[in-house]
């Protein structure tokens, strides 16, 4: 689930909220899963992964991760990202473009303190995406951390990432591929909308 808090009242946010509620009503699995694409400067290529979007606070979209992970370095080198939801239960996808930044420490602290001890133990014990000799060692590190650390204290290398969209595309499937596509682009502080052909 995604926590929607004081959601922005502009049209694209209203459309997002409407689709979100429809997907919940249809019992969409992994509704919070959002594919985030960044640019890997070292490899000169795009890179994508799914993350769990946790909050939309007004117009700030927030997920959490390791600040020493490959995606964190990619974000720091090029803050432009694209994001994608696909909710198959309502046959809709939402494309987003934005610039990404670190979330305020206070939000990261609060979120970390409300998570399970097991999730926090993994966040503390894992050096995300770095090579390790075996999965057994991953589990050993987890168990050691679970039994020997203050699991309510957020480590400095873990926290939130925030982005504020400057582009939305809402795609809704229809018969004969007469799909509905409506886009919004933020220009000089105002949303400009258009309909795209399928």
Coordinates of N, CA and C in Angstrom, one line a residue:
X1 N 0.8 -1.2 0.0 CA 0.0 0.0 0.0 C 0.9 1.3 0.0
X2 N 0.3 2.3 -0.6 CA 1.0 3.6 -0.6 C 0.2 4.5 0.3
X3 N 0.9 5.2 1.2 CA 0.2 6.2 2.0 C 0.1 7.5 1.3
X4 N -1.1 8.0 1.0 CA -1.4 9.2 0.3 C -1.7 10.3 1.4
X5 N -0.9 11.3 1.6 CA -1.0 12.2 2.7 C -1.1 13.6 2.1
X6 N -2.2 14.3 2.4 CA -2.5 15.7 1.9 C -2.1 15.8 0.4
X7 N -2.7 14.8 -0.4 CA -2.4 14.7 -1.8 C -2.6 16.0 -2.6
X8 N -1.7 16.3 -3.4 CA -1.9 17.5 -4.3 C -3.2 17.4 -5.0
X9 N -3.9 18.6 -5.2 CA -5.2 18.6 -5.8 C -5.2 18.9 -7.3
X10 N -4.0 19.0 -7.9 CA -4.0 19.2 -9.4 C -4.5 18.0 -10.1
X11 N -4.9 18.2 -11.4 CA -5.6 17.1 -12.1 C -4.8 15.8 -12.2
X12 N -3.5 15.8 -12.5 CA -2.8 14.5 -12.6 C -2.8 13.7 -11.3
X13 N -2.8 14.4 -10.2 CA -2.8 13.7 -8.9 C -4.2 13.2 -8.7
X14 N -5.2 13.9 -9.1 CA -6.6 13.4 -9.0 C -6.8 12.1 -9.8
X15 N -6.2 12.1 -11.0 CA -6.3 10.9 -11.9 C -5.6 9.8 -11.2
X16 N -4.4 10.0 -10.7 CA -3.6 9.0 -10.0 C -4.4 8.4 -8.9
X17 N -5.0 9.3 -8.0 CA -5.7 8.8 -6.9 C -6.9 7.9 -7.3
X18 N -7.6 8.3 -8.4 CA -8.7 7.6 -8.9 C -8.3 6.2 -9.4
X19 N -7.2 6.1 -10.2 CA -6.8 4.8 -10.6 C -6.3 4.0 -9.5
X20 N -5.6 4.6 -8.5 CA -5.1 3.9 -7.3 C -6.3 3.2 -6.6
X21 N -7.4 4.0 -6.4 CA -8.5 3.4 -5.7 C -9.2 2.3 -6.4
X22 N -9.2 2.5 -7.8 CA -9.8 1.4 -8.6 C -8.9 0.1 -8.5
X23 N -7.6 0.3 -8.5 CA -6.7 -0.9 -8.4 C -6.9 -1.5 -7.1
X24 N -7.0 -0.8 -6.0 CA -7.2 -1.3 -4.7 C -8.5 -2.1 -4.6
X25 N -9.6 -1.6 -5.2 CA -10.9 -2.3 -5.2 C -10.8 -3.6 -6.0
X26 N -9.9 -3.7 -7.0 CA -9.7 -4.9 -7.7 C -8.6 -5.8 -7.1
X27 N -8.2 -5.4 -5.9 CA -7.2 -6.2 -5.2 C -5.9 -6.4 -5.9
X28 N -5.4 -5.3 -6.5 CA -4.1 -5.3 -7.2 C -3.0 -5.8 -6.3
X29 N -2.2 -6.8 -6.7 CA -1.1 -7.2 -6.0 C 0.1 -6.3 -6.2
X30 N 0.9 -6.1 -5.2 CA 2.1 -5.3 -5.3 C 1.8 -3.9 -5.9
X31 N 0.8 -3.3 -5.4 CA 0.3 -2.0 -5.9 C 1.4 -0.9 -5.7
X32 N 2.2 -1.1 -4.7 CA 3.2 -0.1 -4.4 C 4.5 -0.2 -5.3
X33 N 4.6 -1.3 -6.1 CA 5.8 -1.5 -6.9 C 5.9 -0.6 -8.0
X34 N 7.0 0.1 -8.1 CA 7.2 1.1 -9.1 C 8.6 0.9 -9.7
X35 N 8.7 0.8 -11.0 CA 10.0 0.7 -11.7 C 10.6 2.0 -11.8
X36 N 11.8 2.2 -11.3 CA 12.6 3.4 -11.4 C 13.8 3.2 -12.3
X37 N 13.9 4.1 -13.3 CA 15.0 4.0 -14.2 C 15.9 5.2 -14.1
X38 N 17.2 4.9 -14.0 CA 18.2 5.9 -13.9 C 19.3 5.8 -15.0
X39 N 20.3 6.6 -15.0 CA 21.3 6.5 -16.0 C 22.7 6.2 -15.3
X40 N 23.3 5.1 -15.8 CA 24.6 4.7 -15.3 C 25.7 5.3 -16.1
X41 N 26.3 6.4 -15.5 CA 27.3 7.1 -16.3 C 28.5 6.3 -16.6
X42 N 28.9 5.4 -15.7 CA 30.1 4.6 -15.9 C 29.9 3.6 -17.0
X43 N 28.7 3.0 -17.1 CA 28.4 2.1 -18.2 C 27.8 2.7 -19.4
X44 N 27.5 4.0 -19.3 CA 26.8 4.7 -20.4 C 25.6 4.0 -20.9
X45 N 24.7 3.7 -19.9 CA 23.5 2.9 -20.2 C 22.4 3.2 -19.2
X46 N 21.2 3.0 -19.5 CA 20.1 3.1 -18.5 C 20.1 1.9 -17.6
X47 N 19.4 2.1 -16.5 CA 19.4 1.0 -15.5 C 18.0 1.1 -14.8
X48 N 17.4 0.0 -14.6 CA 16.0 0.0 -14.0 C 15.9 -1.1 -12.9
X49 N 15.0 -0.8 -12.0 CA 14.7 -1.7 -10.9 C 13.4 -1.4 -10.3
X50 N 12.7 -2.4 -9.7 CA 11.5 -2.1 -8.9 C 11.8 -1.7 -7.5
X51 N 11.1 -0.7 -7.0 CA 11.2 -0.4 -5.6 C 9.8 -0.3 -5.0
X52 N 9.6 -0.2 -3.7 CA 8.3 0.0 -3.1 C 8.1 1.4 -2.8
X53 N 7.2 2.1 -3.5 CA 6.8 3.4 -3.1 C 6.0 3.4 -1.8
X54 N 6.5 4.2 -0.8 CA 5.8 4.2 0.5 C 4.9 5.3 0.7
X55 N 5.2 6.5 0.2 CA 4.4 7.7 0.5 C 4.3 8.6 -0.7
X56 N 3.1 9.3 -0.8 CA 3.0 10.5 -1.6 C 2.5 11.6 -0.7
X57 N 3.4 12.5 -0.3 CA 3.0 13.6 0.6 C 2.9 14.8 -0.2
X58 N 1.7 15.3 -0.4 CA 1.4 16.4 -1.3 C 1.9 16.0 -2.7
X59 N 3.0 16.5 -3.2 CA 3.6 16.2 -4.5 C 4.9 15.5 -4.4
X60 N 5.3 15.0 -3.2 CA 6.6 14.4 -2.9 C 6.4 12.9 -2.8
X61 N 7.0 12.1 -3.8 CA 6.9 10.7 -3.8 C 8.2 10.1 -3.2
X62 N 8.0 9.1 -2.3 CA 9.1 8.7 -1.4 C 9.2 7.1 -1.4
X63 N 10.4 6.7 -1.6 CA 10.8 5.3 -1.4 C 12.1 5.3 -0.6
X64 N 12.5 4.1 -0.1 CA 13.7 4.0 0.8 C 14.7 3.0 0.2
X65 N 15.9 3.2 0.5 CA 17.0 2.3 0.0 C 18.3 2.6 0.6
X66 N 19.3 1.9 0.2 CA 20.7 2.1 0.7 C 21.3 3.2 -0.1
X67 N 21.9 4.2 0.6 CA 22.5 5.4 0.0 C 23.9 5.0 -0.6
X68 N 24.4 3.8 -0.4 CA 25.6 3.4 -1.0 C 25.4 2.4 -2.2
X69 N 24.2 2.2 -2.6 CA 23.9 1.3 -3.7 C 24.2 1.9 -5.0
X70 N 24.3 1.0 -6.1 CA 24.5 1.6 -7.4 C 23.5 2.6 -7.8
X71 N 22.2 2.4 -7.5 CA 21.2 3.4 -8.0 C 21.4 4.7 -7.3
X72 N 21.9 4.7 -6.0 CA 22.1 6.0 -5.3 C 23.2 6.8 -6.0
X73 N 24.3 6.1 -6.4 CA 25.4 6.8 -7.1 C 24.9 7.3 -8.5
X74 N 24.1 6.5 -9.1 CA 23.5 7.0 -10.4 C 22.6 8.2 -10.2
X75 N 21.8 8.2 -9.1 CA 21.0 9.4 -8.8 C 21.8 10.6 -8.6
X76 N 23.0 10.4 -7.9 CA 23.8 11.6 -7.6 C 24.5 12.1 -8.8
X77 N 24.8 11.3 -9.8 CA 25.5 11.7 -11.0 C 24.5 12.3 -12.0
X78 N 23.3 11.8 -12.0 CA 22.3 12.3 -12.9 C 20.9 12.2 -12.3
X79 N 20.3 13.3 -11.8 CA 19.1 13.2 -11.0 C 17.8 13.0 -11.8
X80 N 17.9 12.9 -13.2 CA 16.8 12.7 -14.0 C 16.4 11.2 -13.9
X81 N 15.1 10.9 -13.6 CA 14.7 9.5 -13.6 C 13.3 9.4 -14.3
X82 N 13.0 8.2 -14.7 CA 11.7 7.9 -15.2 C 11.1 6.7 -14.3
X83 N 9.8 6.7 -14.2 CA 9.2 5.7 -13.3 C 8.0 5.1 -14.0
X84 N 7.6 3.9 -13.6 CA 6.5 3.3 -14.2 C 5.7 2.4 -13.2
X85 N 4.4 2.6 -13.2 CA 3.5 1.6 -12.5 C 2.8 0.8 -13.6
X86 N 2.6 -0.4 -13.4 CA 1.6 -1.2 -14.2 C 0.7 -2.0 -13.3
X87 N -0.6 -1.6 -13.4 CA -1.6 -2.3 -12.5 C -2.4 -3.1 -13.5
X88 N -2.1 -4.4 -13.5 CA -2.8 -5.3 -14.5 C -4.2 -5.5 -14.2
X89 N -4.6 -5.4 -12.9 CA -6.0 -5.7 -12.6 C -7.0 -4.7 -13.2
X90 N -6.5 -3.5 -13.5 CA -7.3 -2.5 -14.1 C -6.7 -2.1 -15.5
X91 N -5.7 -2.8 -15.9 CA -5.0 -2.7 -17.2 C -4.7 -1.2 -17.5
X92 N -3.9 -0.7 -16.5 CA -3.5 0.7 -16.6 C -2.0 0.8 -16.3
X93 N -1.3 1.7 -16.9 CA 0.0 2.1 -16.6 C 0.2 3.6 -16.4
X94 N 1.1 4.0 -15.5 CA 1.4 5.4 -15.2 C 2.8 5.6 -15.4
X95 N 3.2 6.5 -16.3 CA 4.6 6.8 -16.6 C 4.8 8.2 -15.9
X96 N 6.0 8.3 -15.3 CA 6.4 9.6 -14.6 C 7.8 9.9 -14.9
X97 N 8.1 11.2 -15.1 CA 9.4 11.7 -15.2 C 9.6 12.7 -14.0
X98 N 10.9 12.8 -13.5 CA 11.1 13.6 -12.4 C 12.6 13.8 -12.1
X99 N 13.0 14.7 -11.2 CA 14.3 14.7 -10.7 C 14.3 14.2 -9.2
X100 N 15.3 13.4 -8.9 CA 15.3 12.7 -7.6 C 16.3 13.3 -6.7
X101 N 16.1 13.2 -5.4 CA 16.9 13.8 -4.3 C 16.7 12.9 -3.1
X102 N 17.6 13.1 -2.1 CA 17.4 12.4 -0.8 C 16.3 13.1 0.0
X103 N 15.6 12.2 0.7 CA 14.5 12.7 1.6 C 15.0 13.3 2.8
X104 N 14.3 14.2 3.4 CA 14.6 14.8 4.7 C 14.9 13.7 5.7
X105 N 16.0 13.9 6.5 CA 16.4 12.9 7.5 C 15.3 12.6 8.5
X106 N 14.5 13.6 8.8 CA 13.5 13.3 9.8 C 12.4 12.3 9.3
X107 N 12.1 12.4 8.0 CA 11.2 11.4 7.4 C 11.8 10.0 7.4
X108 N 13.0 10.0 7.0 CA 13.7 8.7 7.0 C 13.8 8.1 8.4
X109 N 14.1 8.9 9.4 CA 14.2 8.4 10.8 C 12.9 7.9 11.3
X110 N 11.8 8.6 11.0 CA 10.5 8.2 11.5 C 10.1 6.9 10.8
X111 N 10.3 6.8 9.5 CA 9.9 5.6 8.8 C 10.7 4.4 9.3
X112 N 12.0 4.5 9.5 CA 12.8 3.4 10.0 C 12.4 3.0 11.4
X113 N 12.0 3.9 12.2 CA 11.6 3.5 13.6 C 10.3 2.8 13.7
X114 N 9.5 2.8 12.6 CA 8.2 2.2 12.5 C 8.3 0.9 11.8
X115 N 9.4 0.5 11.3 CA 9.5 -0.8 10.5 C 9.8 -2.0 11.5
X116 N 9.6 -3.2 11.0 CA 9.9 -4.4 11.8 C 11.4 -4.5 12.0
X117 N 11.7 -5.1 13.1 CA 13.2 -5.4 13.5 C 13.9 -6.2 12.4
X118 N 13.1 -7.1 11.8 CA 13.8 -7.9 10.7 C 14.1 -7.1 9.5
X119 N 13.2 -6.2 9.1 CA 13.6 -5.4 7.9 C 14.7 -4.4 8.3
X120 N 14.8 -3.9 9.5 CA 15.9 -3.0 9.9 C 17.2 -3.8 10.0
X121 N 17.1 -5.0 10.5 CA 18.3 -5.8 10.6 C 18.9 -6.0 9.2
X122 N 18.1 -6.3 8.2 CA 18.6 -6.5 6.8 C 19.1 -5.2 6.3
X123 N 18.5 -4.1 6.5 CA 19.0 -2.8 6.0 C 20.3 -2.5 6.6
X124 N 20.5 -2.8 7.9 CA 21.8 -2.6 8.5 C 22.9 -3.5 8.1
X125 N 22.5 -4.8 7.9 CA 23.5 -5.8 7.6 C 24.0 -5.9 6.2
X126 N 23.1 -5.4 5.3 CA 23.4 -5.6 3.8 C 24.1 -4.4 3.2
X127 N 25.2 -4.7 2.5 CA 25.9 -3.7 1.7 C 25.3 -3.9 0.3
X128 N 24.2 -3.3 0.0 CA 23.4 -3.6 -1.1 C 24.1 -3.7 -2.4
X129 N 23.9 -4.8 -3.1 CA 24.4 -5.0 -4.5 C 25.9 -5.4 -4.5
X130 N 26.6 -5.4 -3.4 CA 28.0 -5.8 -3.4 C 28.1 -7.3 -3.4
X131 N 29.2 -7.8 -4.0 CA 29.4 -9.2 -4.0 C 29.7 -9.8 -2.6
X132 N 29.2 -11.0 -2.4 CA 29.5 -11.7 -1.2 C 29.7 -13.2 -1.5
X133 N 30.4 -13.9 -0.7 CA 30.8 -15.3 -1.0 C 29.7 -16.3 -1.1
X134 N 28.5 -16.1 -0.4 CA 27.4 -17.0 -0.5 C 26.2 -16.4 0.1
X135 N 25.1 -17.1 -0.2 CA 23.8 -16.6 0.5 C 23.8 -17.0 1.9
X136 N 24.5 -18.1 2.3 CA 24.6 -18.4 3.7 C 25.2 -17.3 4.5
X137 N 26.2 -16.6 3.9 CA 26.9 -15.5 4.6 C 25.9 -14.3 4.7
X138 N 25.0 -14.1 3.7 CA 24.0 -13.1 3.8 C 23.1 -13.4 5.0
X139 N 22.7 -14.6 5.2 CA 21.8 -15.0 6.3 C 22.6 -14.9 7.7
X140 N 23.9 -15.2 7.7 CA 24.7 -15.1 8.9 C 24.8 -13.6 9.3
X141 N 25.0 -12.7 8.4 CA 25.1 -11.3 8.7 C 23.8 -10.8 9.2
X142 N 22.7 -11.2 8.6 CA 21.4 -10.8 9.1 C 21.1 -11.3 10.5
X143 N 21.4 -12.5 10.8 CA 21.2 -13.1 12.1 C 22.0 -12.4 13.2
X144 N 23.3 -12.1 12.9 CA 24.2 -11.4 13.8 C 23.7 -10.0 14.1
X145 N 23.3 -9.3 13.1 CA 22.8 -8.0 13.2 C 21.5 -8.0 14.0
X146 N 20.6 -8.9 13.7 CA 19.3 -9.0 14.4 C 19.5 -9.2 15.9
X147 N 20.6 -9.8 16.4 CA 20.8 -10.1 17.8 C 21.8 -9.2 18.5
X148 N 22.4 -8.2 17.7 CA 23.5 -7.5 18.3 C 23.4 -5.9 18.1
X149 N 22.4 -5.4 17.4 CA 22.4 -4.0 17.1 C 21.1 -3.3 17.6
X150 N 21.2 -2.0 17.7 CA 20.0 -1.2 18.0 C 19.3 -1.1 16.7
X151 N 18.2 -1.8 16.6 CA 17.5 -1.9 15.4 C 16.5 -0.8 15.1
X152 N 16.4 0.2 16.1 CA 15.5 1.3 15.9 C 16.3 2.6 15.4
X153 N 17.7 2.5 15.4 CA 18.5 3.6 15.0 C 18.9 3.5 13.6
X154 N 18.5 4.4 12.8 CA 18.7 4.4 11.3 C 20.2 4.6 11.0
X155 N 20.8 3.7 10.2 CA 22.2 4.0 9.8 C 22.3 5.1 8.8
X156 N 23.3 5.8 8.8 CA 23.5 7.0 7.9 C 23.5 6.6 6.4
X157 N 23.8 5.3 6.1 CA 23.8 4.9 4.7 C 22.5 4.4 4.2
X158 N 21.4 4.6 5.0 CA 20.1 4.1 4.6 C 19.1 5.3 4.8
X159 N 18.2 5.4 3.8 CA 17.2 6.5 3.9 C 16.3 6.6 2.7
X160 N 15.6 7.7 2.7 CA 14.6 7.9 1.6 C 15.1 8.6 0.4
X161 N 14.5 8.4 -0.7 CA 14.7 9.2 -1.9 C 13.3 9.8 -2.3
X162 N 13.3 11.0 -2.7 CA 12.1 11.7 -3.0 C 12.2 12.3 -4.4
X163 N 11.0 12.3 -5.1 CA 11.0 12.9 -6.4 C 9.6 13.6 -6.5
X164 N 9.6 14.7 -7.3 CA 8.4 15.5 -7.6 C 8.2 15.4 -9.1
X165 N 7.2 14.8 -9.5 CA 7.0 14.6 -11.0 C 6.9 15.9 -11.8
X166 N 7.5 15.9 -12.9 CA 7.2 17.0 -13.9 C 6.5 16.5 -15.1
X167 N 6.2 15.2 -15.2 CA 5.6 14.6 -16.3 C 4.8 13.4 -15.9
X168 N 3.6 13.3 -16.4 CA 2.8 12.1 -16.2 C 2.2 11.6 -17.5
X169 N 2.1 10.3 -17.7 CA 1.3 9.8 -18.8 C 0.4 8.7 -18.2
X170 N -0.9 8.8 -18.4 CA -1.8 7.8 -17.9 C -2.3 7.0 -19.1
X171 N -2.1 5.7 -19.1 CA -2.4 4.8 -20.2 C -3.4 3.8 -19.7
X172 N -4.6 3.8 -20.4 CA -5.6 2.8 -20.0 C -6.0 2.0 -21.2
X173 N -5.9 0.7 -21.1 CA -6.2 -0.2 -22.2 C -7.7 -0.2 -22.6
X174 N -7.9 -0.5 -23.9 CA -9.2 -0.5 -24.4 C -9.3 -1.6 -25.5
X175 N -10.5 -1.9 -25.9 CA -10.7 -2.9 -27.0 C -10.0 -2.5 -28.3
X176 N -9.5 -3.4 -29.0 CA -8.9 -3.2 -30.3 C -7.7 -2.3 -30.3
X177 N -7.1 -2.2 -29.1 CA -6.0 -1.4 -28.8 C -6.3 0.1 -29.0
X178 N -7.5 0.5 -28.8 CA -7.9 1.9 -28.8 C -7.6 2.5 -27.4
X179 N -6.3 2.4 -27.0 CA -5.9 2.7 -25.7 C -6.0 4.2 -25.5
X180 N -6.4 4.6 -24.2 CA -6.5 6.0 -23.9 C -5.2 6.5 -23.3
X181 N -4.7 7.5 -23.8 CA -3.4 8.1 -23.3 C -3.5 9.6 -23.1
X182 N -3.3 10.0 -21.8 CA -3.4 11.4 -21.5 C -2.1 11.8 -20.8
X183 N -1.5 12.9 -21.2 CA -0.2 13.3 -20.7 C -0.3 14.7 -20.0
X184 N 0.5 14.9 -19.0 CA 0.6 16.2 -18.3 C 2.1 16.5 -18.2
X185 N 2.4 17.7 -18.6 CA 3.8 18.2 -18.5 C 3.8 19.5 -17.7
X186 N 4.7 19.6 -16.7 CA 4.7 20.8 -15.9 C 5.6 21.9 -16.6
X187 N 5.0 23.0 -17.0 CA 5.7 24.1 -17.6 C 5.4 25.4 -16.9
X188 N 6.5 26.0 -16.4 CA 6.4 27.3 -15.7 C 5.4 27.2 -14.6
X189 N 5.4 26.1 -13.9 CA 4.6 25.9 -12.7 C 3.2 25.5 -12.9
X190 N 2.8 25.3 -14.2 CA 1.4 24.9 -14.5 C 1.4 23.6 -15.4
X191 N 0.4 22.7 -15.1 CA 0.3 21.5 -15.8 C -0.4 21.7 -17.2
X192 N 0.3 21.3 -18.3 CA -0.3 21.4 -19.6 C -0.6 19.9 -20.0
X193 N -1.8 19.7 -20.5 CA -2.3 18.4 -20.8 C -2.5 18.2 -22.3
X194 N -2.4 16.9 -22.8 CA -2.6 16.6 -24.2 C -3.1 15.1 -24.2
X195 N -3.7 14.8 -25.3 CA -4.1 13.4 -25.6 C -3.2 12.8 -26.6
X196 N -2.6 11.6 -26.4 CA -1.7 11.0 -27.4 C -2.5 9.9 -28.1
X197 N -2.1 9.7 -29.4 CA -2.7 8.6 -30.1 C -2.1 7.3 -29.6
X198 N -2.9 6.2 -29.7 CA -2.5 4.9 -29.2 C -1.2 4.4 -29.9

